[in-house]
Structures are given as structure tokens and as C-alpha cells.
Short mmCIF file of C-alpha atoms in Angstrom, two decimals:
data_model
loop_
_atom_site.label_atom_id
_atom_site.label_comp_id
_atom_site.label_asym_id
_atom_site.label_seq_id
_atom_site.Cartn_x
_atom_site.Cartn_y
_atom_site.Cartn_z
CA UNK A 1 0.02 -0.01 0.01
CA UNK A 2 2.90 2.30 0.82
CA UNK A 3 4.53 1.72 -2.56
CA UNK A 4 1.18 2.39 -4.34
CA UNK A 5 0.73 5.70 -2.53
CA UNK A 6 4.20 6.81 -3.59
CA UNK A 7 3.39 5.93 -7.23
CA UNK A 8 0.20 7.98 -7.32
CA UNK A 9 1.86 10.86 -5.46
CA UNK A 10 -0.82 11.13 -2.81
CA UNK A 11 -3.47 12.00 -5.37
CA UNK A 12 -5.69 9.08 -4.27
CA UNK A 13 -7.30 9.24 -0.84
CA UNK A 14 -6.99 5.55 -0.14
CA UNK A 15 -5.21 2.57 -1.73
CA UNK A 16 -6.30 -0.93 -0.75
CA UNK A 17 -4.06 -3.95 -1.54
CA UNK A 18 -5.43 -7.40 -2.14
CA UNK A 19 -2.41 -9.67 -1.96
CA UNK A 20 -2.37 -13.36 -3.08
CA UNK A 21 0.42 -15.93 -2.98
CA UNK A 22 0.84 -16.39 -6.75
CA UNK A 23 1.63 -12.91 -8.14
CA UNK A 24 0.29 -12.07 -11.59
CA UNK A 25 0.82 -15.59 -13.04
CA UNK A 26 -0.87 -18.88 -12.29
CA UNK A 27 1.00 -21.25 -9.93
CA UNK A 28 0.25 -23.95 -7.46
CA UNK A 29 -3.33 -25.07 -7.08
CA UNK A 30 -4.61 -22.28 -9.31
CA UNK A 31 -2.54 -23.41 -12.26
CA UNK A 32 -3.41 -27.06 -11.65
CA UNK A 33 -7.10 -26.26 -11.70
CA UNK A 34 -6.77 -24.42 -15.03
CA UNK A 35 -4.85 -27.39 -16.55
CA UNK A 36 -7.45 -29.83 -15.32
CA UNK A 37 -10.32 -27.77 -16.79
CA UNK A 38 -8.63 -27.51 -20.20
CA UNK A 39 -7.71 -31.16 -20.22
CA UNK A 40 -11.25 -32.20 -19.34
CA UNK A 41 -12.64 -29.97 -22.11
CA UNK A 42 -10.29 -31.59 -24.63
CA UNK A 43 -11.12 -35.11 -23.51
CA UNK A 44 -14.89 -34.59 -23.05
CA UNK A 45 -16.80 -37.42 -24.71
CA UNK A 46 -18.80 -34.84 -26.75
CA UNK A 47 -15.58 -33.93 -28.67
CA UNK A 48 -14.94 -37.56 -29.57
CA UNK A 49 -18.65 -38.02 -30.45
CA UNK A 50 -18.61 -35.13 -32.90
CA UNK A 51 -15.51 -36.53 -34.66
CA UNK A 52 -17.03 -40.02 -34.94
CA UNK A 53 -20.26 -38.49 -36.21
CA UNK A 54 -18.24 -36.56 -38.82
CA UNK A 55 -16.84 -39.83 -40.20
CA UNK A 56 -20.29 -41.36 -40.40
CA UNK A 57 -21.72 -38.35 -42.35
CA UNK A 58 -18.70 -37.99 -44.62
CA UNK A 59 -18.77 -41.76 -45.45
CA UNK A 60 -22.35 -41.26 -46.62
CA UNK A 61 -21.62 -38.11 -48.68
CA UNK A 62 -18.21 -38.96 -50.20
CA UNK A 63 -15.97 -41.73 -51.42
CA UNK A 64 -14.52 -43.88 -48.65
CA UNK A 65 -10.92 -42.72 -48.14
CA UNK A 66 -8.41 -41.86 -45.41
CA UNK A 67 -9.86 -38.38 -44.96
CA UNK A 68 -13.20 -39.89 -44.16
CA UNK A 69 -12.03 -42.31 -41.42
CA UNK A 70 -9.39 -40.06 -39.79
CA UNK A 71 -11.81 -37.98 -37.66
CA UNK A 72 -13.37 -41.22 -36.38
CA UNK A 73 -9.93 -42.66 -35.52
CA UNK A 74 -9.07 -39.46 -33.62
CA UNK A 75 -12.42 -39.20 -31.94
CA UNK A 76 -12.96 -42.82 -30.76
CA UNK A 77 -10.17 -42.71 -28.12
CA UNK A 78 -11.58 -39.40 -26.78
CA UNK A 79 -15.12 -40.84 -26.68
CA UNK A 80 -13.97 -43.95 -24.84
CA UNK A 81 -11.73 -41.91 -22.53
CA UNK A 82 -14.55 -39.55 -21.59
CA UNK A 83 -16.91 -42.44 -20.89
CA UNK A 84 -14.67 -44.87 -19.02
CA UNK A 85 -12.04 -42.61 -17.42
CA UNK A 86 -13.91 -39.59 -15.92
CA UNK A 87 -11.97 -36.53 -14.65
CA UNK A 88 -12.24 -37.81 -11.12
CA UNK A 89 -10.25 -40.97 -11.91
CA UNK A 90 -7.14 -41.36 -9.89
CA UNK A 91 -3.92 -43.39 -10.27
CA UNK A 92 -3.27 -45.10 -13.61
CA UNK A 93 -6.42 -43.66 -15.20
CA UNK A 94 -5.30 -40.12 -14.42
CA UNK A 95 -1.93 -40.73 -16.02
CA UNK A 96 -3.52 -42.19 -19.10
CA UNK A 97 -5.66 -39.07 -19.45
CA UNK A 98 -2.61 -36.86 -19.08
CA UNK A 99 -0.51 -38.79 -21.65
CA UNK A 100 -3.39 -38.84 -24.16
CA UNK A 101 -4.06 -35.18 -23.63
CA UNK A 102 -0.37 -34.38 -24.21
CA UNK A 103 -0.39 -36.42 -27.48
CA UNK A 104 -3.46 -34.54 -28.69
CA UNK A 105 -1.89 -31.14 -27.84
CA UNK A 106 1.29 -32.05 -29.78
CA UNK A 107 -0.83 -33.30 -32.67
CA UNK A 108 -2.89 -30.06 -32.71
CA UNK A 109 0.33 -28.00 -32.86
CA UNK A 110 1.52 -30.10 -35.78
CA UNK A 111 -1.81 -29.58 -37.54
CA UNK A 112 -1.60 -25.85 -37.10
CA UNK A 113 1.85 -25.77 -38.54
CA UNK A 114 0.93 -27.83 -41.57
CA UNK A 115 -2.19 -25.72 -42.01
CA UNK A 116 -0.01 -22.65 -42.26
CA UNK A 117 2.06 -24.32 -45.02
CA UNK A 118 -1.12 -25.15 -46.90
CA UNK A 119 -2.47 -21.62 -46.70
CA UNK A 120 0.83 -20.14 -47.91
CA UNK A 121 1.07 -22.68 -50.78
CA UNK A 122 -2.46 -21.93 -51.89
CA UNK A 123 -1.68 -18.20 -52.43
CA UNK A 124 1.73 -18.37 -54.04
CA UNK A 125 0.55 -18.58 -57.62
CA UNK A 126 -1.92 -15.71 -57.64
CA UNK A 127 -1.68 -13.40 -60.63
CA UNK A 128 0.99 -15.47 -62.53
CA UNK A 129 0.83 -16.49 -66.18
CA UNK A 130 1.76 -19.88 -67.71
CA UNK A 131 2.14 -21.42 -71.15
CA UNK A 132 0.94 -24.78 -70.02
CA UNK A 133 -1.71 -25.70 -67.37
CA UNK A 134 -1.90 -29.15 -65.77
CA UNK A 135 -5.15 -30.03 -64.10
CA UNK A 136 -4.74 -32.80 -61.52
CA UNK A 137 -7.48 -35.41 -61.52
CA UNK A 138 -9.71 -36.53 -58.66
CA UNK A 139 -12.12 -39.40 -58.13
CA UNK A 140 -15.18 -39.89 -60.28
CA UNK A 141 -18.55 -41.43 -59.43
CA UNK A 142 -18.79 -43.84 -62.37
CA UNK A 143 -18.22 -41.36 -65.15
CA UNK A 144 -19.67 -38.42 -63.21
CA UNK A 145 -17.41 -35.60 -62.17
CA UNK A 146 -17.45 -35.11 -58.40
CA UNK A 147 -17.85 -31.74 -56.66
CA UNK A 148 -14.15 -31.65 -55.81
CA UNK A 149 -13.17 -32.24 -59.40
CA UNK A 150 -15.76 -29.86 -60.85
CA UNK A 151 -14.26 -27.11 -58.66
CA UNK A 152 -10.85 -27.84 -60.10
CA UNK A 153 -12.22 -27.79 -63.65
CA UNK A 154 -14.15 -24.61 -63.12
CA UNK A 155 -10.97 -22.99 -61.77
CA UNK A 156 -9.00 -24.30 -64.72
CA UNK A 157 -11.62 -23.00 -67.17
CA UNK A 158 -11.52 -19.50 -65.62
CA UNK A 159 -7.78 -19.48 -65.97
CA UNK A 160 -7.92 -20.68 -69.60
CA UNK A 161 -10.47 -17.97 -70.50
CA UNK A 162 -8.28 -15.37 -68.86
CA UNK A 163 -5.20 -16.63 -70.67
CA UNK A 164 -6.23 -17.59 -74.21
CA UNK A 165 -2.74 -18.70 -75.21
CA UNK A 166 -2.35 -21.29 -72.46
CA UNK A 167 -2.42 -24.99 -73.42
CA UNK A 168 -4.10 -27.38 -70.94
CA UNK A 169 -3.41 -31.05 -69.98
CA UNK A 170 -6.05 -32.89 -67.95
CA UNK A 171 -4.36 -35.70 -66.06
CA UNK A 172 -5.78 -38.83 -64.45
CA UNK A 173 -6.12 -42.55 -65.05
CA UNK A 174 -9.03 -44.83 -64.22
CA UNK A 175 -9.39 -45.87 -60.60
CA UNK A 176 -11.67 -48.26 -58.69
CA UNK A 177 -15.36 -47.39 -59.14
CA UNK A 178 -14.70 -45.30 -62.16
CA UNK A 179 -16.17 -46.29 -65.56
CA UNK A 180 -13.77 -44.13 -67.61
CA UNK A 181 -10.49 -42.31 -67.13
CA UNK A 182 -10.56 -39.15 -65.09
CA UNK A 183 -8.85 -37.28 -67.93
CA UNK A 184 -11.56 -38.18 -70.46
CA UNK A 185 -14.32 -37.06 -68.10
CA UNK A 186 -12.41 -33.81 -67.36
CA UNK A 187 -12.02 -32.94 -71.03
CA UNK A 188 -15.69 -33.61 -71.65
CA UNK A 189 -16.63 -31.32 -68.71
CA UNK A 190 -14.39 -28.50 -69.95
CA UNK A 191 -15.72 -28.73 -73.50
CA UNK A 192 -19.43 -29.26 -72.86
CA UNK A 193 -20.00 -27.30 -69.73
CA UNK A 194 -17.33 -24.57 -69.91
CA UNK A 195 -17.03 -24.16 -73.65
CA UNK A 196 -13.29 -24.51 -73.89
CA UNK A 197 -11.88 -25.28 -77.31
CA UNK A 198 -11.11 -29.04 -77.40
CA UNK A 199 -7.93 -28.20 -79.45
CA UNK A 200 -6.48 -26.52 -76.34
CA UNK A 201 -7.06 -29.60 -74.13
CA UNK A 202 -4.71 -32.58 -74.13
CA UNK A 203 -5.34 -35.72 -72.16
CA UNK A 204 -3.05 -37.73 -69.98
CA UNK A 205 -4.82 -40.99 -69.07
CA UNK A 206 -2.30 -43.21 -67.25
CA UNK A 207 -1.36 -41.32 -64.06
CA UNK A 208 -2.42 -42.85 -60.74
CA UNK A 209 -0.62 -40.48 -58.37
CA UNK A 210 0.34 -36.79 -58.12
CA UNK A 211 3.90 -37.65 -59.06
CA UNK A 212 2.81 -39.40 -62.26
CA UNK A 213 0.43 -36.55 -62.99
CA UNK A 214 3.41 -34.19 -63.30
CA UNK A 215 5.85 -36.53 -65.01
CA UNK A 216 3.46 -37.75 -67.72
CA UNK A 217 1.92 -34.29 -68.29
CA UNK A 218 5.30 -32.65 -68.55
CA UNK A 219 6.24 -35.00 -71.36
CA UNK A 220 3.07 -34.12 -73.25
CA UNK A 221 3.50 -30.40 -72.83
CA UNK A 222 7.15 -30.44 -73.80
CA UNK A 223 6.24 -32.01 -77.16
CA UNK A 224 4.02 -28.91 -77.85
CA UNK A 225 5.76 -26.10 -75.99
CA UNK A 226 9.38 -27.28 -75.71
CA UNK A 227 11.42 -27.18 -72.55
CA UNK A 228 11.22 -23.43 -72.07
CA UNK A 229 7.53 -23.08 -71.45
CA UNK A 230 6.31 -21.99 -67.99
CA UNK A 231 3.94 -24.40 -66.25
CA UNK A 232 1.10 -24.15 -63.75
CA UNK A 233 -1.15 -26.71 -62.17
CA UNK A 234 -4.65 -26.67 -60.75
CA UNK A 235 -5.59 -28.61 -57.69
CA UNK A 236 -7.68 -28.07 -54.59
CA UNK A 237 -6.37 -25.37 -52.22
CA UNK A 238 -5.33 -27.73 -49.43
CA UNK A 239 -3.27 -29.86 -51.89
CA UNK A 240 -1.29 -27.07 -53.58
CA UNK A 241 1.61 -27.10 -51.14
CA UNK A 242 2.31 -30.87 -51.40
CA UNK A 243 1.67 -30.96 -55.16
CA UNK A 244 4.10 -28.07 -55.68
CA UNK A 245 6.78 -29.74 -53.61
CA UNK A 246 6.13 -33.00 -55.52
CA UNK A 247 6.64 -31.23 -58.82
CA UNK A 248 9.86 -29.67 -57.56
CA UNK A 249 11.07 -33.11 -56.52
CA UNK A 250 10.48 -34.30 -60.11
CA UNK A 251 12.55 -31.41 -61.45
CA UNK A 252 9.44 -29.51 -62.64
CA UNK A 253 9.15 -25.84 -61.95
CA UNK A 254 5.46 -25.00 -61.74
CA UNK A 255 3.21 -22.82 -59.65
CA UNK A 256 -0.20 -23.75 -58.24
CA UNK A 257 -3.60 -22.35 -59.02
CA UNK A 258 -5.86 -23.11 -56.09
CA UNK A 259 -9.41 -24.37 -56.53
CA UNK A 260 -11.93 -24.13 -53.61
CA UNK A 261 -12.59 -27.13 -51.52
CA UNK A 262 -16.02 -28.66 -50.85
CA UNK A 263 -17.03 -26.97 -47.58
CA UNK A 264 -18.47 -29.97 -45.77
CA UNK A 265 -15.40 -32.11 -46.48
CA UNK A 266 -12.86 -29.48 -45.60
CA UNK A 267 -12.01 -30.94 -42.16
CA UNK A 268 -11.63 -34.44 -43.52
CA UNK A 269 -9.50 -33.30 -46.50
CA UNK A 270 -7.43 -31.15 -44.18
CA UNK A 271 -6.61 -34.12 -41.92
CA UNK A 272 -5.90 -36.41 -44.85
CA UNK A 273 -3.58 -33.84 -46.38
CA UNK A 274 -1.62 -33.45 -43.10
CA UNK A 275 -1.04 -37.20 -43.13
CA UNK A 276 -0.04 -37.00 -46.78
CA UNK A 277 2.46 -34.24 -46.17
CA UNK A 278 4.08 -36.13 -43.25
CA UNK A 279 4.25 -39.31 -45.33
CA UNK A 280 5.86 -37.54 -48.26
CA UNK A 281 8.35 -35.86 -45.89
CA UNK A 282 9.33 -39.22 -44.34
CA UNK A 283 9.71 -40.79 -47.74
CA UNK A 284 11.94 -37.86 -48.89
CA UNK A 285 9.58 -36.87 -51.69
CA UNK A 286 9.19 -33.25 -50.54
#
């Protein structure tokens, strides 16, 4: 109180001090209570239930893939933890909760870092021009173009209309559940629904991976443009970073043109892409 009176120079009639043992930071029991509350929120069964429900809904709306099942895989341990190991659990159960919470915190930090890379990658190619445009394929329903792929094709069409001199390669082979190659369906969409001149669209119908998309398409474009042409590629925004690093690993210099993702699958695609980036990094592909 005496120090406070000196600071205000006697201009305040009375200064009352309310001391506490922890200063301005959280320590001791106060800090432990905050940690417990945050940990209980993170491991509440509702969190796990929402993630499991997301997997069920996405499996109904989309093709069955890693992005669909990942939320369920992450949510099921939280759901079981919240049901069978309540916050009041002591001993071994308490340590299991703490270890699992620590793992989820580290995982969340990794997801935030990878998300930053995806956001940066999706914006690097804005405003640039290219001689050749590679459109990366995505799954079909039979011969029907999916929403994810139509977004890529709409983005490619807008770019081609804005750059009349750009040549396009649509790339993608035939996968399980597809009645034609992705490339043939993509060209049909661009011609019939977007009005792009078919002479500007070349097809690459053998690729089964992003790496093959680039390698096979590059060969086709070099036959028409030579080795000096500048290249760009179209893919969904979350995939631009990994696709660009894959191209660079193949010795291909190309920038990405980001297509919007399907809003209700964004969390699933984000998780799947995080796994993809980590896998490519471990394999030394990026």
C-alpha cells in the first residue's frame, strides 16, 4: 500500500491492496485447476462423439478414403476416454488421461503448422501466367465428375479463359469405381460445360498419383511447348503445397492455381492432407 501511495503521489485518498500468494501468473493449485479444466474440455466425450459423427456423415456423402475415417480414428479414443475414465479418476487412469491429452496437444500443434504451409502454398501462384496448365485429376462417381473435381475444372476454365494462349493437360487414369479415365471425363466437362476449345485440351490417361500426373503431363507439354515453357497446375487449395513440392522433386518448376474445396469435407480433407505431407516428408519426396 505504501509503494502504491508513492506511485500515485498522494493523489488518491486511499489505496487498498489485495495480496495473493501467486503474483500475476498462475501457480500452485490455481494453475493445476486451469490445466485440469482445459484437459477435461479436450477429452470430453462430446468432442470424440462429434468426430465419430463426422466420419459417419462423410462416409455417406463422399468416397470412402483416409480423410473420411481419420476424424473417427481421432475421436474414438476421446469418446472412450470420456466415458470410461472420468476426470475424477485417480492413479493409472489419471496418467492415461494426461498422456493422451499431451499427445493430442502435440498433434494439434503439428496440424496448425501444416495448415500454415497449406495456406501459404494456396496463395503463391496468384496473378501469374503460364504457357501450360496441368489439371490434376480426382475421383469420379462412375463417369460423373465429383464436386471436388468440378471445382478444379471450373478454376481451370476460368484461368484458360483469362489466358487464351495457355495450353491445358487434364491428367488422371481410371481408378476403382470409375467407368472411364478421369482425364476423359475432365475434357468432356471443360468442352461441354465450360465451352473450352477441345484443341486446347490434351489428355493424359495413365497417371495414378500426383507424381505421375506431373511426370506424364510434362512429357506431353514439352512436345508442344518445348522445354522453355512456363507451367502451372490446378488442384484443390489444401493440396497445392504438397503438389508443388512433388513437382519440384520431379525437377518440374510449376506454380499452383488453387481451386476451392467442398465446404462440408474441408475438415476431412485437411486431416488427410496433413497425413499426406508427413508421409511424403518421411519418404523424402518433398
